[in-house]
Short mmCIF file of N, CA and C in Angstrom, two decimals:
data_model
loop_
_atom_site.label_atom_id
_atom_site.label_comp_id
_atom_site.label_asym_id
_atom_site.label_seq_id
_atom_site.Cartn_x
_atom_site.Cartn_y
_atom_site.Cartn_z
N MET A 33 4.58 104.43 -116.08
CA MET A 33 4.57 105.70 -115.46
C MET A 33 6.15 105.37 -114.74
N GLN A 34 5.98 104.12 -114.04
CA GLN A 34 7.24 103.99 -113.25
C GLN A 34 8.45 103.64 -114.22
N GLN A 35 8.16 103.27 -115.29
CA GLN A 35 9.34 102.74 -116.42
C GLN A 35 9.76 104.05 -117.16
N ARG A 36 8.70 105.06 -117.32
CA ARG A 36 9.26 106.36 -117.74
C ARG A 36 10.00 107.21 -117.10
N LEU A 37 9.53 107.11 -115.78
CA LEU A 37 10.67 107.72 -114.78
C LEU A 37 12.10 107.19 -114.62
N LYS A 38 12.03 105.87 -114.70
CA LYS A 38 13.44 105.15 -114.49
C LYS A 38 14.31 105.47 -115.77
N GLU A 39 13.33 105.41 -116.97
CA GLU A 39 14.16 105.76 -118.08
C GLU A 39 14.67 107.18 -118.15
N LYS A 40 13.91 108.08 -117.72
CA LYS A 40 14.45 109.64 -117.89
C LYS A 40 15.46 109.79 -116.64
N ARG A 41 15.50 109.09 -115.52
CA ARG A 41 16.39 109.30 -114.50
C ARG A 41 17.65 108.82 -114.98
N GLN A 42 17.71 107.63 -115.81
CA GLN A 42 19.16 106.82 -116.39
C GLN A 42 19.53 108.07 -117.37
N GLU A 43 18.65 108.44 -118.15
CA GLU A 43 19.29 109.58 -119.17
C GLU A 43 19.95 110.73 -118.51
N LEU A 44 19.38 111.09 -117.48
CA LEU A 44 19.75 112.31 -116.90
C LEU A 44 21.11 111.96 -116.15
N LEU A 45 21.25 110.64 -115.52
CA LEU A 45 22.43 110.38 -114.64
C LEU A 45 23.40 109.77 -115.87
N GLN A 46 23.18 109.65 -117.13
CA GLN A 46 24.14 109.37 -117.93
C GLN A 46 24.79 110.67 -118.42
N GLY A 47 23.86 111.63 -118.43
CA GLY A 47 24.36 112.85 -119.20
C GLY A 47 25.25 113.74 -118.25
N CYS A 48 25.01 113.70 -117.06
CA CYS A 48 25.85 114.14 -115.70
C CYS A 48 26.95 113.24 -115.78
N GLN A 49 26.96 112.01 -116.04
CA GLN A 49 28.20 111.19 -115.77
C GLN A 49 29.15 111.47 -116.88
N LYS A 50 28.83 111.83 -118.15
CA LYS A 50 29.64 112.28 -119.09
C LYS A 50 30.31 113.49 -118.83
N GLU A 51 29.64 114.38 -118.19
CA GLU A 51 30.44 115.65 -117.77
C GLU A 51 31.32 115.51 -116.21
N LEU A 52 31.11 114.65 -115.78
CA LEU A 52 31.37 114.42 -114.40
C LEU A 52 32.62 113.59 -114.34
N MET A 53 32.75 112.54 -115.26
CA MET A 53 33.72 111.35 -115.32
C MET A 53 35.28 111.95 -115.28
N GLY A 54 36.23 111.24 -114.52
CA GLY A 54 37.31 111.53 -114.54
C GLY A 54 37.91 111.01 -113.33
N ASP A 55 39.31 111.48 -112.94
CA ASP A 55 39.91 110.80 -111.93
C ASP A 55 39.45 111.58 -110.72
N ASP A 56 39.05 112.61 -110.46
CA ASP A 56 38.68 113.27 -109.19
C ASP A 56 37.66 112.74 -108.53
N SER A 57 38.03 112.16 -107.28
CA SER A 57 36.85 111.55 -106.52
C SER A 57 35.92 112.35 -106.29
N GLN A 58 36.09 113.70 -106.16
CA GLN A 58 35.00 114.44 -105.75
C GLN A 58 33.88 114.43 -106.81
N LYS A 59 34.27 114.60 -107.99
CA LYS A 59 33.18 114.25 -108.99
C LYS A 59 32.49 112.98 -108.87
N GLN A 60 33.00 111.84 -108.70
CA GLN A 60 32.39 110.63 -108.34
C GLN A 60 31.46 110.64 -107.31
N ALA A 61 31.90 111.54 -106.28
CA ALA A 61 31.03 111.57 -104.88
C ALA A 61 29.79 112.17 -105.50
N ILE A 62 29.91 113.34 -106.11
CA ILE A 62 28.81 114.23 -106.60
C ILE A 62 27.83 113.31 -107.47
N LEU A 63 28.53 112.40 -108.45
CA LEU A 63 27.57 111.76 -109.31
C LEU A 63 26.96 110.56 -108.35
N GLU A 64 27.52 110.00 -107.43
CA GLU A 64 26.63 109.07 -106.50
C GLU A 64 25.77 109.92 -105.46
N GLU A 65 26.07 111.02 -105.18
CA GLU A 65 24.80 111.65 -104.44
C GLU A 65 23.74 112.08 -105.47
N LEU A 66 24.11 112.25 -106.58
CA LEU A 66 22.90 112.77 -107.54
C LEU A 66 22.39 111.18 -107.62
N GLU A 67 22.70 110.38 -108.10
CA GLU A 67 21.77 109.06 -108.18
C GLU A 67 21.16 108.61 -106.97
N GLN A 68 21.62 108.88 -105.80
CA GLN A 68 20.95 108.61 -104.50
C GLN A 68 19.67 109.63 -104.80
N GLU A 69 19.91 110.74 -104.98
CA GLU A 69 19.02 111.83 -104.60
C GLU A 69 17.84 111.77 -105.93
N THR A 70 18.26 111.35 -107.14
CA THR A 70 17.13 111.09 -108.00
C THR A 70 16.39 109.63 -107.65
N ALA A 71 17.01 108.70 -106.96
CA ALA A 71 16.39 107.64 -106.53
C ALA A 71 15.15 108.04 -105.65
N ARG A 72 15.58 108.74 -104.55
CA ARG A 72 14.60 109.31 -103.43
C ARG A 72 13.56 109.95 -104.28
N LYS A 73 13.87 111.11 -105.06
CA LYS A 73 12.84 111.58 -105.73
C LYS A 73 11.73 110.94 -106.63
N LYS A 74 12.40 109.87 -107.22
CA LYS A 74 11.72 108.97 -107.98
C LYS A 74 10.51 108.24 -107.30
N GLU A 75 10.97 107.95 -106.14
CA GLU A 75 10.27 106.93 -105.38
C GLU A 75 9.10 107.92 -104.84
N ALA A 76 9.42 109.21 -104.52
CA ALA A 76 8.54 109.93 -103.63
C ALA A 76 7.51 110.23 -104.81
N ALA A 77 7.92 110.72 -106.04
CA ALA A 77 7.03 110.90 -107.22
C ALA A 77 5.99 109.83 -107.51
N LEU A 78 6.58 108.54 -107.32
CA LEU A 78 5.75 107.16 -107.57
C LEU A 78 4.82 107.25 -106.24
N LEU A 79 5.12 107.53 -105.14
CA LEU A 79 4.00 107.55 -104.05
C LEU A 79 2.81 108.55 -104.19
N VAL A 80 3.29 109.73 -104.59
CA VAL A 80 2.29 110.66 -104.97
C VAL A 80 1.42 110.39 -106.09
N TYR A 81 1.96 109.93 -107.21
CA TYR A 81 1.29 109.63 -108.49
C TYR A 81 0.25 108.47 -107.82
N GLY A 82 0.80 107.43 -106.93
CA GLY A 82 -0.19 106.11 -106.75
C GLY A 82 -1.28 106.95 -105.82
N LYS A 83 -1.02 107.85 -105.15
CA LYS A 83 -2.12 108.24 -104.01
C LYS A 83 -3.17 108.84 -105.06
N LYS A 84 -2.65 109.58 -105.76
CA LYS A 84 -3.64 110.50 -106.84
C LYS A 84 -4.50 109.65 -107.79
N TYR A 85 -3.74 108.53 -108.29
CA TYR A 85 -4.39 107.64 -109.31
C TYR A 85 -5.42 106.78 -108.41
N LYS A 86 -5.15 106.40 -107.17
CA LYS A 86 -6.20 105.66 -106.33
C LYS A 86 -7.36 106.55 -105.94
N GLU A 87 -7.29 107.86 -105.61
CA GLU A 87 -8.05 108.73 -105.32
C GLU A 87 -9.14 108.91 -106.58
N ALA A 88 -8.42 109.19 -107.68
CA ALA A 88 -9.27 109.55 -108.99
C ALA A 88 -10.30 108.21 -109.16
N MET A 89 -9.49 106.95 -108.77
CA MET A 89 -10.45 105.46 -109.21
C MET A 89 -11.42 105.53 -108.37
N LEU A 90 -11.26 105.71 -106.72
CA LEU A 90 -12.39 105.63 -105.83
C LEU A 90 -13.45 106.72 -106.15
N SER A 91 -12.93 107.78 -106.64
CA SER A 91 -13.90 108.90 -107.10
C SER A 91 -14.73 108.48 -108.20
N ALA A 92 -14.21 108.00 -109.25
CA ALA A 92 -14.83 107.56 -110.41
C ALA A 92 -15.86 106.16 -110.05
N ASN A 93 -15.34 105.60 -109.03
CA ASN A 93 -16.41 104.21 -108.77
C ASN A 93 -17.35 104.89 -107.65
N ARG A 94 -17.17 105.75 -107.00
CA ARG A 94 -18.38 106.53 -106.21
C ARG A 94 -19.30 107.07 -106.96
N LYS A 95 -18.79 107.84 -108.20
CA LYS A 95 -19.74 108.26 -109.01
C LYS A 95 -20.71 107.18 -109.84
N ALA A 96 -19.70 106.21 -110.01
CA ALA A 96 -20.54 105.00 -110.91
C ALA A 96 -21.70 104.27 -110.14
N LEU A 97 -21.13 104.15 -108.75
CA LEU A 97 -22.08 103.62 -107.72
C LEU A 97 -23.51 104.52 -107.72
N GLY A 98 -23.06 105.77 -107.71
CA GLY A 98 -24.19 106.71 -107.42
C GLY A 98 -25.24 106.92 -108.72
N ASP A 99 -24.72 106.91 -109.76
CA ASP A 99 -25.36 106.57 -110.90
C ASP A 99 -26.13 105.40 -111.22
N ALA A 100 -25.39 104.27 -110.88
CA ALA A 100 -26.22 102.93 -110.75
C ALA A 100 -27.29 103.09 -109.52
N ILE A 101 -27.31 103.45 -108.65
CA ILE A 101 -28.21 103.63 -107.66
C ILE A 101 -29.37 104.37 -107.93
N LYS A 102 -29.17 105.56 -108.56
CA LYS A 102 -30.16 106.51 -109.31
C LYS A 102 -30.88 105.69 -110.22
N LYS A 103 -30.30 105.09 -111.21
CA LYS A 103 -30.99 104.16 -112.37
C LYS A 103 -31.96 102.91 -111.60
N MET A 104 -31.30 102.30 -110.48
CA MET A 104 -32.26 101.34 -110.14
C MET A 104 -33.37 101.80 -109.30
N GLU A 105 -33.32 102.98 -108.63
CA GLU A 105 -34.19 103.59 -108.13
C GLU A 105 -35.40 103.94 -108.84
N GLN A 106 -34.96 104.61 -110.15
CA GLN A 106 -35.88 104.91 -111.06
C GLN A 106 -36.75 103.73 -111.82
N PHE A 107 -35.75 102.75 -111.91
CA PHE A 107 -36.44 101.34 -112.45
C PHE A 107 -37.48 100.81 -111.53
N LEU A 108 -37.12 100.60 -110.15
CA LEU A 108 -38.10 100.39 -109.18
C LEU A 108 -39.35 101.17 -109.13
N LEU A 109 -39.17 102.37 -109.24
CA LEU A 109 -40.23 103.43 -109.36
C LEU A 109 -41.33 103.22 -110.49
N GLU A 110 -40.55 103.04 -111.74
CA GLU A 110 -41.34 102.72 -112.81
C GLU A 110 -42.13 101.40 -112.79
N GLN A 111 -41.43 100.59 -112.07
CA GLN A 111 -42.21 99.15 -111.92
C GLN A 111 -43.14 99.24 -110.96
N VAL A 112 -43.25 99.95 -110.17
CA VAL A 112 -44.32 100.19 -109.01
C VAL A 112 -45.54 101.03 -109.80
N LEU A 113 -45.24 101.85 -110.47
CA LEU A 113 -46.48 102.47 -111.23
C LEU A 113 -46.92 101.80 -112.55
N VAL A 114 -46.35 100.62 -112.92
CA VAL A 114 -47.10 99.89 -114.04
C VAL A 114 -47.67 99.05 -113.29
#
């Protein structure tokens, strides 16, 4: 995920750089601002993705634990009845 974001960001920046290149210092300032903004947004997106991934993993683990407990309880009940 991080690598894909990095590649896409670089691709977008290169496209903008081709359009903005020149002697005009204002164009360079705009490009630098764009680079900084995309870097901030990339980091924010990675934080959100990381949180969602952790939440999904915790939820899956809780479900697996619940299923395992139910199976163990069922097994123990069967052993008592035998």
